[in-house]
Coordinates of C-alpha atoms in Angstrom, one line a residue:
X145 CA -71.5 9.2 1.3
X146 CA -68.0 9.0 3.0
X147 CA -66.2 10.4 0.1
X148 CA -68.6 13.1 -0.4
X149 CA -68.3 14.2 3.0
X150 CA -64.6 14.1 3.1
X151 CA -64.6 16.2 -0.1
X152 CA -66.4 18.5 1.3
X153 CA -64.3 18.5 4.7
X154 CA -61.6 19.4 2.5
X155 CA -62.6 21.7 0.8
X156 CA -63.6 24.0 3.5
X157 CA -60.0 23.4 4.9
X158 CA -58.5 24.9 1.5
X159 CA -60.8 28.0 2.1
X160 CA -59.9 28.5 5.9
X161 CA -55.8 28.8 4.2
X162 CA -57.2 32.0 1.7
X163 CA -58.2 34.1 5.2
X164 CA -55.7 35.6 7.8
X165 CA -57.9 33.8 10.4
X166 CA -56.0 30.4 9.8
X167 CA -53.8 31.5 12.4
X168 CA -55.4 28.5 13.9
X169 CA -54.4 26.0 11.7
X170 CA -51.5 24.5 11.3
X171 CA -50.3 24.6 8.4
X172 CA -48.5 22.0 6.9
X173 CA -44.3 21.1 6.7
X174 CA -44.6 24.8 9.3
X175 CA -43.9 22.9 12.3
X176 CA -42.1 19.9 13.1
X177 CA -41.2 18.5 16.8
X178 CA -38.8 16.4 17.8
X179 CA -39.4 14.9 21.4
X180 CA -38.7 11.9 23.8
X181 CA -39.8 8.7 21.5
X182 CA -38.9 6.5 23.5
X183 CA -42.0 5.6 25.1
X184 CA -43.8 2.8 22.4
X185 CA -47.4 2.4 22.8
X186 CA -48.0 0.2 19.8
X187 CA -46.5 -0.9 16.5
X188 CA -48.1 -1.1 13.3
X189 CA -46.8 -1.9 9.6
X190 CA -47.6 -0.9 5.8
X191 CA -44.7 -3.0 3.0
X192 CA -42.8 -0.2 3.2
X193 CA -42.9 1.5 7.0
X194 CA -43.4 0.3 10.1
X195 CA -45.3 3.0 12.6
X196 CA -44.1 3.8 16.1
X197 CA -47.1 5.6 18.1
X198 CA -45.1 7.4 21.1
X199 CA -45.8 9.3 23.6
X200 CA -44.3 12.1 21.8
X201 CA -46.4 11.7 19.0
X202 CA -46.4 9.2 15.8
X203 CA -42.4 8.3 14.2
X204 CA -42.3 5.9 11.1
X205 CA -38.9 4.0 10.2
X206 CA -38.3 3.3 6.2
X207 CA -37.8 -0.3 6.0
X208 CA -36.6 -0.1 2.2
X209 CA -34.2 3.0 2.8
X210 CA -33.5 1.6 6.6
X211 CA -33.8 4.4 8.0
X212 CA -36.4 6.7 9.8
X213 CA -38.8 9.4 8.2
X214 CA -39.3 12.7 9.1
X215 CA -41.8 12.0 12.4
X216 CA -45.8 12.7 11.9
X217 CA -45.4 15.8 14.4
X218 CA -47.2 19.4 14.9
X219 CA -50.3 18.5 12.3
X220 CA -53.8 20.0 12.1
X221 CA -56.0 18.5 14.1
X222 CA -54.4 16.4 16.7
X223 CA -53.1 16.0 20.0
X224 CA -49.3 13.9 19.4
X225 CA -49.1 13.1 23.2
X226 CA -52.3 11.1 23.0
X227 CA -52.0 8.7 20.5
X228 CA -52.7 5.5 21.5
X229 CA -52.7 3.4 18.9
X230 CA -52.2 3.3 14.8
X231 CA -53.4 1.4 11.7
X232 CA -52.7 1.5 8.0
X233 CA -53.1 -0.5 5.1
X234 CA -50.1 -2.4 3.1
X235 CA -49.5 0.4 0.9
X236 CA -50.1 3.8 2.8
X237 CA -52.9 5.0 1.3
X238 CA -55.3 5.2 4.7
X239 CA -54.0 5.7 8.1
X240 CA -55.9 6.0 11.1
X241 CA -54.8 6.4 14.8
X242 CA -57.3 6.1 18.1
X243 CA -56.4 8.7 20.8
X244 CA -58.6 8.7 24.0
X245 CA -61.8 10.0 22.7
X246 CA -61.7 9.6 18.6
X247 CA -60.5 7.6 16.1
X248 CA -58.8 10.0 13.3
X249 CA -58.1 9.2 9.8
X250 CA -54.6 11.4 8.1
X251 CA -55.3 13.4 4.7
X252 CA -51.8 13.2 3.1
X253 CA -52.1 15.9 1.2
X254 CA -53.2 18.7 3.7
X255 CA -51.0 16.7 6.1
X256 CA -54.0 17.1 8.9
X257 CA -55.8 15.2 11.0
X258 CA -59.6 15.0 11.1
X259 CA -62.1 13.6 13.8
X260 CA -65.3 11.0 13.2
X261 CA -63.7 8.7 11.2
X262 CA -65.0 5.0 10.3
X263 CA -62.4 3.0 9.4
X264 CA -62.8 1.7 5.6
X265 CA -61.9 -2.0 5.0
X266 CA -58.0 -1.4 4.9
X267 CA -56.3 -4.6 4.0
X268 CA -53.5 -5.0 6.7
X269 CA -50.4 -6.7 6.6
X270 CA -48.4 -7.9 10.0
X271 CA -49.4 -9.5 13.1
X272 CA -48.6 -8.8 17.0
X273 CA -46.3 -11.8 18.7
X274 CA -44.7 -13.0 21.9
X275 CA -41.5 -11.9 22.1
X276 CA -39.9 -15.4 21.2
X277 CA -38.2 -17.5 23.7
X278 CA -34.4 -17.7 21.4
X279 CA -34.3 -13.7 20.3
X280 CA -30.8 -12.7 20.9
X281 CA -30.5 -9.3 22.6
X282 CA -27.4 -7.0 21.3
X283 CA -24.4 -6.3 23.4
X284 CA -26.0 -3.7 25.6
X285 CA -29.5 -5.4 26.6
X286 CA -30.6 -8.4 28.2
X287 CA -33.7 -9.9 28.4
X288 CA -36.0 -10.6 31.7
X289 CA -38.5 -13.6 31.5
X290 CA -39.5 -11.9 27.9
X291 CA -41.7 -9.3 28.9
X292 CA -38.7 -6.9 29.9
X293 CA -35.2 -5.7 28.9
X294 CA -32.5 -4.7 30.7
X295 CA -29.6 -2.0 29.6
X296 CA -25.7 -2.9 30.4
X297 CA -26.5 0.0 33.4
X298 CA -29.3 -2.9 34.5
X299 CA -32.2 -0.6 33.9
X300 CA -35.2 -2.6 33.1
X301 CA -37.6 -1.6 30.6
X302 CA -41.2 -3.2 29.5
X303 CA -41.7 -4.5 26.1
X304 CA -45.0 -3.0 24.9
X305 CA -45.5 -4.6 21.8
X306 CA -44.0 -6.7 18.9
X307 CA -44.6 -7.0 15.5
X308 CA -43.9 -10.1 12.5
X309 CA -44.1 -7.8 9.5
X310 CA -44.6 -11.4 7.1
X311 CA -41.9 -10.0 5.2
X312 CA -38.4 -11.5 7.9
X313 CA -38.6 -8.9 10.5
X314 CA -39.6 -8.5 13.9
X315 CA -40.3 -4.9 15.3
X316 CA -39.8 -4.4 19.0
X317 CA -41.8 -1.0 21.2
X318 CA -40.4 -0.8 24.7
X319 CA -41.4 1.7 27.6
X320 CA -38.3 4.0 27.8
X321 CA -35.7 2.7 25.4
X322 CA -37.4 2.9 22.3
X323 CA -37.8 0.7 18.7
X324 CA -35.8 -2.4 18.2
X325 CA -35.7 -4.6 14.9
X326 CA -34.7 -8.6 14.4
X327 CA -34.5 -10.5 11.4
X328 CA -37.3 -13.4 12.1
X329 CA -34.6 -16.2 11.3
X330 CA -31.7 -14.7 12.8
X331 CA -33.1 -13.2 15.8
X332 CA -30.1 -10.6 16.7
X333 CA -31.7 -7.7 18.1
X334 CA -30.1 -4.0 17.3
X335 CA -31.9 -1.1 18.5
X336 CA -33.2 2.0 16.6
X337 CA -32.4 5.0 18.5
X338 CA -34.7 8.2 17.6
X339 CA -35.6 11.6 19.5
X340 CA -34.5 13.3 22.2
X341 CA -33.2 11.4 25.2
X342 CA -34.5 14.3 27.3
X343 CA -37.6 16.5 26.5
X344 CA -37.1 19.7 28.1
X345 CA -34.3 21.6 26.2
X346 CA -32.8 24.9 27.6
X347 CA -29.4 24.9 25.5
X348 CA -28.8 24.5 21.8
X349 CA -25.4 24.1 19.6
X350 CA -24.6 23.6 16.3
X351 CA -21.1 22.0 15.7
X352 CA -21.0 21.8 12.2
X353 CA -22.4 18.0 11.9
X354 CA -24.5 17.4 15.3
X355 CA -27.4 19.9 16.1
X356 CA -26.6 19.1 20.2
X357 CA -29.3 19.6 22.6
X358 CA -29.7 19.6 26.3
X359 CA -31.6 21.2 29.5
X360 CA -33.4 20.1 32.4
X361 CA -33.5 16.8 33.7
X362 CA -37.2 17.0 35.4
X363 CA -38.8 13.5 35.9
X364 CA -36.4 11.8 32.6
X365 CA -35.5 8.3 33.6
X366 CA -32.6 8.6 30.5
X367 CA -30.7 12.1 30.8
X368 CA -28.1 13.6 28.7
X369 CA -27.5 15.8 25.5
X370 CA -28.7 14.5 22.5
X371 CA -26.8 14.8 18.8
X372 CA -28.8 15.3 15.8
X373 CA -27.9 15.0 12.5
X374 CA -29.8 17.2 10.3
X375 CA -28.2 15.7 7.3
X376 CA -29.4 11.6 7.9
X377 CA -32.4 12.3 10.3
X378 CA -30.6 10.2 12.9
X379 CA -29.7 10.6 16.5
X380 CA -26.5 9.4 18.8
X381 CA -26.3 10.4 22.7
X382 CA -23.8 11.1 25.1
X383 CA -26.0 9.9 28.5
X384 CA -25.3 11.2 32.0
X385 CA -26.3 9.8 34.8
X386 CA -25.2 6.3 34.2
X387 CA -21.5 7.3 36.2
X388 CA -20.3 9.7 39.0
X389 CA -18.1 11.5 36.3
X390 CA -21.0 12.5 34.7
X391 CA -23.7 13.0 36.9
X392 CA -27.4 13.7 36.1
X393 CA -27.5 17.2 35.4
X394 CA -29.8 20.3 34.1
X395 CA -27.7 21.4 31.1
X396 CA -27.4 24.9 30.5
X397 CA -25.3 25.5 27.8
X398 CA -23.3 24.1 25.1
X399 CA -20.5 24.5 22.9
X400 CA -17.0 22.8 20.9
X401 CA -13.9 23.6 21.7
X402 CA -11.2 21.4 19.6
X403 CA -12.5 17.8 19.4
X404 CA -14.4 18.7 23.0
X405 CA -18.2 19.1 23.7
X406 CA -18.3 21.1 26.3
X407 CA -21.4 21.0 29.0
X408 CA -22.2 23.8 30.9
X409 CA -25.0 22.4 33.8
X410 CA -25.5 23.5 37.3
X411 CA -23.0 21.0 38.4
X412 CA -19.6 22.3 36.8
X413 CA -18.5 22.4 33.7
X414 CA -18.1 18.7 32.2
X415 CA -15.4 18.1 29.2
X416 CA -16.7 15.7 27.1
X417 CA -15.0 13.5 23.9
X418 CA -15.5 10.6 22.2
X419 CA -18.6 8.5 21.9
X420 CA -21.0 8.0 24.3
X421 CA -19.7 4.3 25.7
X422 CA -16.1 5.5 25.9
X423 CA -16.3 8.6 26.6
X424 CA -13.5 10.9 28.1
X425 CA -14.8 13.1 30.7
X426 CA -13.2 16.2 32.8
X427 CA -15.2 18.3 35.3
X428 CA -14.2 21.2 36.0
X429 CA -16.0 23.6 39.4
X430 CA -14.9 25.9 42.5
X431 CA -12.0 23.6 43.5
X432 CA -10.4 23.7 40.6
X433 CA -10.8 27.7 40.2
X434 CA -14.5 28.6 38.7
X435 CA -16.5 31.3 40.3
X436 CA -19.2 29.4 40.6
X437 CA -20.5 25.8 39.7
X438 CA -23.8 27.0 37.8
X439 CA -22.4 27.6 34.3
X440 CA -25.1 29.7 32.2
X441 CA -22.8 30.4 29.0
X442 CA -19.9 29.3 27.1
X443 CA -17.8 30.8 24.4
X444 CA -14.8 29.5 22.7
X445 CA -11.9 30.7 21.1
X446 CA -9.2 28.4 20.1
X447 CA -8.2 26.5 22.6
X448 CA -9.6 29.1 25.0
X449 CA -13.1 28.8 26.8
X450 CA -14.7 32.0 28.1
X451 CA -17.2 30.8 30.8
X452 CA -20.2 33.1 32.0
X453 CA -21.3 31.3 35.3
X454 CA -23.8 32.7 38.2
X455 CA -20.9 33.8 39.9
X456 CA -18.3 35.9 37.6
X457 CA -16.6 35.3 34.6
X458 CA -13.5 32.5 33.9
X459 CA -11.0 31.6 31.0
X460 CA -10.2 28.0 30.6
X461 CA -7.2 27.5 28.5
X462 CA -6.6 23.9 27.7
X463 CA -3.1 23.7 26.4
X464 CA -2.2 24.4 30.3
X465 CA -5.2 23.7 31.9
X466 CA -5.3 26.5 33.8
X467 CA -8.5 28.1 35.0
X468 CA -8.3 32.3 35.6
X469 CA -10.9 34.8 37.0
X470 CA -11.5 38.0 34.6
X471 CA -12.6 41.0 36.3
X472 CA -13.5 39.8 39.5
X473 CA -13.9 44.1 40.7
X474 CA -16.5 44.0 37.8
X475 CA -18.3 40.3 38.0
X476 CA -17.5 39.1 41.3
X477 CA -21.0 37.3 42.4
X478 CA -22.8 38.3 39.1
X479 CA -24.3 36.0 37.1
X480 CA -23.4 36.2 33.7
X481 CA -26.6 35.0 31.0
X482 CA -24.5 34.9 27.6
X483 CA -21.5 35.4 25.5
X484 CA -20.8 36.0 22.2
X485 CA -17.6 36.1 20.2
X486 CA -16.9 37.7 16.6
X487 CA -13.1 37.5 16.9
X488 CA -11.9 40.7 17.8
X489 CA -14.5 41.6 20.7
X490 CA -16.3 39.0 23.5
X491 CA -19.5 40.2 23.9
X492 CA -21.2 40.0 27.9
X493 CA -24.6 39.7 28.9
X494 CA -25.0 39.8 32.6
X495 CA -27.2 40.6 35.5
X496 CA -25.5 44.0 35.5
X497 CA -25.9 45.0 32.0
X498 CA -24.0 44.2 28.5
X499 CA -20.5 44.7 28.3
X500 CA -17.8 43.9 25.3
X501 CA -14.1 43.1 26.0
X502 CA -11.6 44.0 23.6
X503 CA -9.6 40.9 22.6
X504 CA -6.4 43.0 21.4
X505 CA -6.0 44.6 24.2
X506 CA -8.1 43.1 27.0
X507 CA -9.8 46.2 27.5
X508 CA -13.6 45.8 29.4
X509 CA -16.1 48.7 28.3
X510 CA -19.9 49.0 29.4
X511 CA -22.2 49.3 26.2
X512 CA -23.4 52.7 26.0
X513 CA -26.7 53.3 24.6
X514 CA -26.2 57.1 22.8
X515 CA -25.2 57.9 26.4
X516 CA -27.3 56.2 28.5
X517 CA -25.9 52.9 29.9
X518 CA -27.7 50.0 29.4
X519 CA -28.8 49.4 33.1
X520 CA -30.5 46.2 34.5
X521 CA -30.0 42.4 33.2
X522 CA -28.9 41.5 29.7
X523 CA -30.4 38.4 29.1
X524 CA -29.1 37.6 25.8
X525 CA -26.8 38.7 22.8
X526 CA -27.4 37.9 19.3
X527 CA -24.5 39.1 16.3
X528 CA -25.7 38.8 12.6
X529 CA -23.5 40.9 10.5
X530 CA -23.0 44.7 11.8
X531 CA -25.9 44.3 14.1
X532 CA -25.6 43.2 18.1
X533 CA -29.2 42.4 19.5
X534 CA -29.7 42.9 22.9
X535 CA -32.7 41.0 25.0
X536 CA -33.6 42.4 28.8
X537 CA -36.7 42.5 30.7
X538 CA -37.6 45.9 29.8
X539 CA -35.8 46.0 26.4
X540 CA -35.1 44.6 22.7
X541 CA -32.5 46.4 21.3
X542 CA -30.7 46.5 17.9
X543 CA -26.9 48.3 17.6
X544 CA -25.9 48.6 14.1
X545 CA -21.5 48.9 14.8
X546 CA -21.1 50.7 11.3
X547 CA -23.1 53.5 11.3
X548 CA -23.4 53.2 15.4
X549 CA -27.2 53.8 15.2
X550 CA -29.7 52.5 18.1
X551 CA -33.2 50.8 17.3
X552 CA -35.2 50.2 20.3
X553 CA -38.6 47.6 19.7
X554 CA -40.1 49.7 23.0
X555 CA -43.5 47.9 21.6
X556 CA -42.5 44.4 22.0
X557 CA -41.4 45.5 25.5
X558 CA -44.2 44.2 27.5
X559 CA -44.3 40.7 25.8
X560 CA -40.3 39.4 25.9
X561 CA -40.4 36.6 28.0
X562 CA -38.1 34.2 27.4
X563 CA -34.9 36.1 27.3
X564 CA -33.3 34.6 24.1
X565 CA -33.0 35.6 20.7
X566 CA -32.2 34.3 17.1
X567 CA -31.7 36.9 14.2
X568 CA -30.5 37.1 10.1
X569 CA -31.0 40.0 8.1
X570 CA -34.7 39.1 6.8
X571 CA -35.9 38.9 10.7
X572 CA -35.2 38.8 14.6
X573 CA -37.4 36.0 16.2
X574 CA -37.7 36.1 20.0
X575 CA -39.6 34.4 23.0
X576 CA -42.6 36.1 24.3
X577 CA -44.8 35.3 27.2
X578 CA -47.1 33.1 24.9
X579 CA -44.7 31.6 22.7
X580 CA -42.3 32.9 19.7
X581 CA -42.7 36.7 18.1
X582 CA -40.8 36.9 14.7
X583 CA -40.1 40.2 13.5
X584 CA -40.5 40.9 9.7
X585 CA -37.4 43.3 9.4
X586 CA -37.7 44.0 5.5
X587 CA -41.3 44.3 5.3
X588 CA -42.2 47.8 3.4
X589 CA -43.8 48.4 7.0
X590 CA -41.7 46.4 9.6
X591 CA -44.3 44.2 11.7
X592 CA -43.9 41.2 14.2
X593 CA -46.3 38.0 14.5
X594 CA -46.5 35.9 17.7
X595 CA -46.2 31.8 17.0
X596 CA -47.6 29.7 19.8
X597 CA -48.9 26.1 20.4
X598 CA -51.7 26.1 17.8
X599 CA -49.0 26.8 15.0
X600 CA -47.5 23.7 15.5
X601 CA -44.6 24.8 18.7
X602 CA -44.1 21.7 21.0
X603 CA -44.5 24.3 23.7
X604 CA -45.3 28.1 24.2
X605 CA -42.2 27.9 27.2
X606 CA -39.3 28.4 25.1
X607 CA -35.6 28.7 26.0
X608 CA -33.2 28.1 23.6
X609 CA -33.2 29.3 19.7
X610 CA -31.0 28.7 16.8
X611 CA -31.7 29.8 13.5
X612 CA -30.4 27.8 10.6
X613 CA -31.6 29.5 6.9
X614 CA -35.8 29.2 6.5
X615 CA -36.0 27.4 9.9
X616 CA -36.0 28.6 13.0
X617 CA -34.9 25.7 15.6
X618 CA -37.1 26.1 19.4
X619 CA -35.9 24.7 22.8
X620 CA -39.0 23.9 24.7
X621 CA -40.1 22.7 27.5
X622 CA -41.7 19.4 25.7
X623 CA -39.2 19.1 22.9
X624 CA -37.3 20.8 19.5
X625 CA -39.2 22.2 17.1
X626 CA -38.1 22.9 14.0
X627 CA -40.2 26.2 12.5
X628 CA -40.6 27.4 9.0
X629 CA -40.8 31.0 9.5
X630 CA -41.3 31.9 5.6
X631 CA -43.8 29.0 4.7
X632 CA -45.4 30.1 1.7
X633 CA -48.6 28.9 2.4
X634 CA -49.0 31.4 5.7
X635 CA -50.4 35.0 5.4
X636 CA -49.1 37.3 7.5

């Protein structure tokens, strides 16, 4: 009788995906979030993965490949932040999860969720322990009386749970520092670092290895910018908070300059290298000759770093170290919201409108929209080939530089939000009041579709965007999600 009903479960799921009214399912491999997974609940094992069910949602580490799985994020049919607890048989054929009012069994296929499960006879493999008395913490924890570890900062942390997987290893779940493993005879502890230190991300930057991510600090016990690498799936961190040369922080903005990071927050610009336990740090605010301390945008250029802070506009050169003000007449107490560089023009967005400076000749022009100034804040500036995007309040504007033609989207006017925007020559995606509108530009009629929360987003806030090919990376206020905009399997 099960199987009949699940059949037919399924079946009307493959119909709702022929009609354009599946805008309320998520599709599958559309949306995937990455969050703060450092909060264990529980712990559960097949032979070849061992589950993690967060507070962000449900992560799974490969215990053949040793290493971690793409996490079980932005599915059909579920809630991710209330999980609370998972089980699955020894070869990963059923999975089930409890959240706080229904136990759910996973479809693997359809990669969904579906309510009113009765969980089959799964033959389970594993078994919860306490934390044994000789297991050897690694060089930056310590244990207290077994129930609690303590970082080298001595932050304490509970243990949640721990698992014997009957195959020589011990998994550990902790409250705030995430999933540890031990070998069950040699009881050396190493952690397993993955997700976000910090969950509400306002500034995004690619460096060419490490997808780096950082914003607000809000209520985050652990603070910092975290380093992805989209290549391995794995994480590293470079923590504030733990020093006063790097204090706690809401980050801003991001960017490389030489073998830098460099942090724009509301504190001062911070000049980070090297890893996160020896890291070389150099702050840079008023007294040493910004406008302001609230940085808002960063651009660099050689060995050069424009900075765009809510006071005016300064160059950082780092062969001298010297800090200058540009155009102090022109910026002097504005705010400025973004800059953008395509090597022979620096490109302004500020509260007073867009400007470009001519690098040649360091010549500062307001951009001119066929004669009428672009009045009013410039939130954001995107380049993608000949064409400049400008975001404002009011506005969302497209200047093609080679034929010098103007397109205004005057009907996405009253939904721009957000104030940031990502763009290639297929689309333009920016955030709206409810979420994420994409704009199909080579559509034989050009149209745009808003994305929200029931697509799969980690939030409808968004903040930051990069665009990287078919995906569409979001900053949210509850994590990083990384968006297929072209999934095949969507009708738009």
């Amino acid at each position: 009788m099960k199987s009949v009903l699940r059949t037919a479960c399924l079946s009307i799921i493959s119909l709702l995906f022929l009609y354009p009214s599946s805008d309320a399912i998520r599709l599958r491999n559309q949306a995937i979030t990455w969050t703060n997974f450092n909060y264990i609940r529980s712990v559960s094992n097949s032979i070849e993965y061992v589950y993690f069910t967060t507070t962000g949602g449900l992560i799974r580490y490969n215990k053949l490949q040793q290493e971690w799985d793409m996490p079980m994020t932005g599915c059909d049919g579920i809630d991710d932040t209330d999980i609370e607890r998972a089980w699955v048989d020894k070869f990963d054929e059923y999975l089930y999860v409890r959240t706080s009012d229904d136990l759910k069994e996973y479809d693997w296929f359809f990669s969904s969720w579906y309510p009113g499960a009765e969980m089959s006879q799964i033959e389970k493999i594993g078994h919860r322990i306490e934390v044994p008395i000789d297991l050897l913490p690694s060089v930056q924890l310590n244990f207290v009386d077994q129930s609690k570890i303590t970082d080298r900062h001595n932050r304490s942390y509970a243990i949640t749970e721990m698992l014997d997987d009957e195959a020589g290893n011990l998994w550990l779940g902790s409250w705030g520092f995430g999933a540890a493993i031990a070998g069950s005879s040699a009881r050396q502890l190493e952690q397993l670092p993955y997700g976000l230190i910090q969950q509400d991300i306002r500034a995004i930057h690619f460096d060419g290895s490490n997808l780096w991510v950082g914003g607000r600090v809000g209520i985050s016990y652990r603070t910092g910018l975290s380093g992805f690498n989209l290549e391995n799936n794995s994480f590293e961190y470079l923590e504030s908070g733990t020093n006063s040369q790097f204090p706690a922080s809401d980050v801003y903005s991001i960017e490389s300059i030489g073998e830098n990071i460099a942090i724009g927050t509301e504190d001062g610009l911070y000049l980070i290298s090297g890893e996160s336990d020896f890291m070389s740090i150099e702050r840079y605010s008023r007294r040493r000759g910004l406008a302001d301390n609230g940085i808002m945008s960063l651009a660099a250029i050689g060995d050069s770093l424009f900075i765009g802070t809510v006071g005016g506009l300064n160059l950082l050169t780092l062969s001298n170290d010297s800090v200058q003000t540009l155009y102090p007449g022109q910026f002097n107490n504005q705010t400025i919201y973004d800059l953008e560089c395509d090597g022979s023009y620096l490109w302004i967005a500020s509260i007073d409108g867009a400007y470009r400076l001519n690098l040649s000749n360091n010549r500062m022009q307001k951009f001119d929209k066929t004669g009428n100034i672009l009045f009013g804040a410039q939130f954001d500036i995107e380049l993608e080939g000949d064409n400049i995007w400008f975001v404002s309040d009011h506005d969302l504007i497209r200047f093609d530089q080679k034929k010098g033609e103007i397109d205004s989207f005057d009907d996405l006017s009253r939904v721009i939000y957000g104030h940031t925007i990502v763009a290639n020559e297929l689309i333009a995606a920016v955030a709206s009041d409810r979420g994420l509108i994409v704009i199909f530009l080579k559509a034989e009629n050009r149209f745009a579709r808003e994305f929200t929360f029931d697509d799969g987003l980690a939030s409808d806030n968004i903040y930051a965007l990069w665009i990287d090919g078919d995906y569409i990376w979001i900053g949210t206020d509850r994590g990083l999600t990384r968006f297929l905009w072209n999934n095949p399997e969507r009708i738009d």
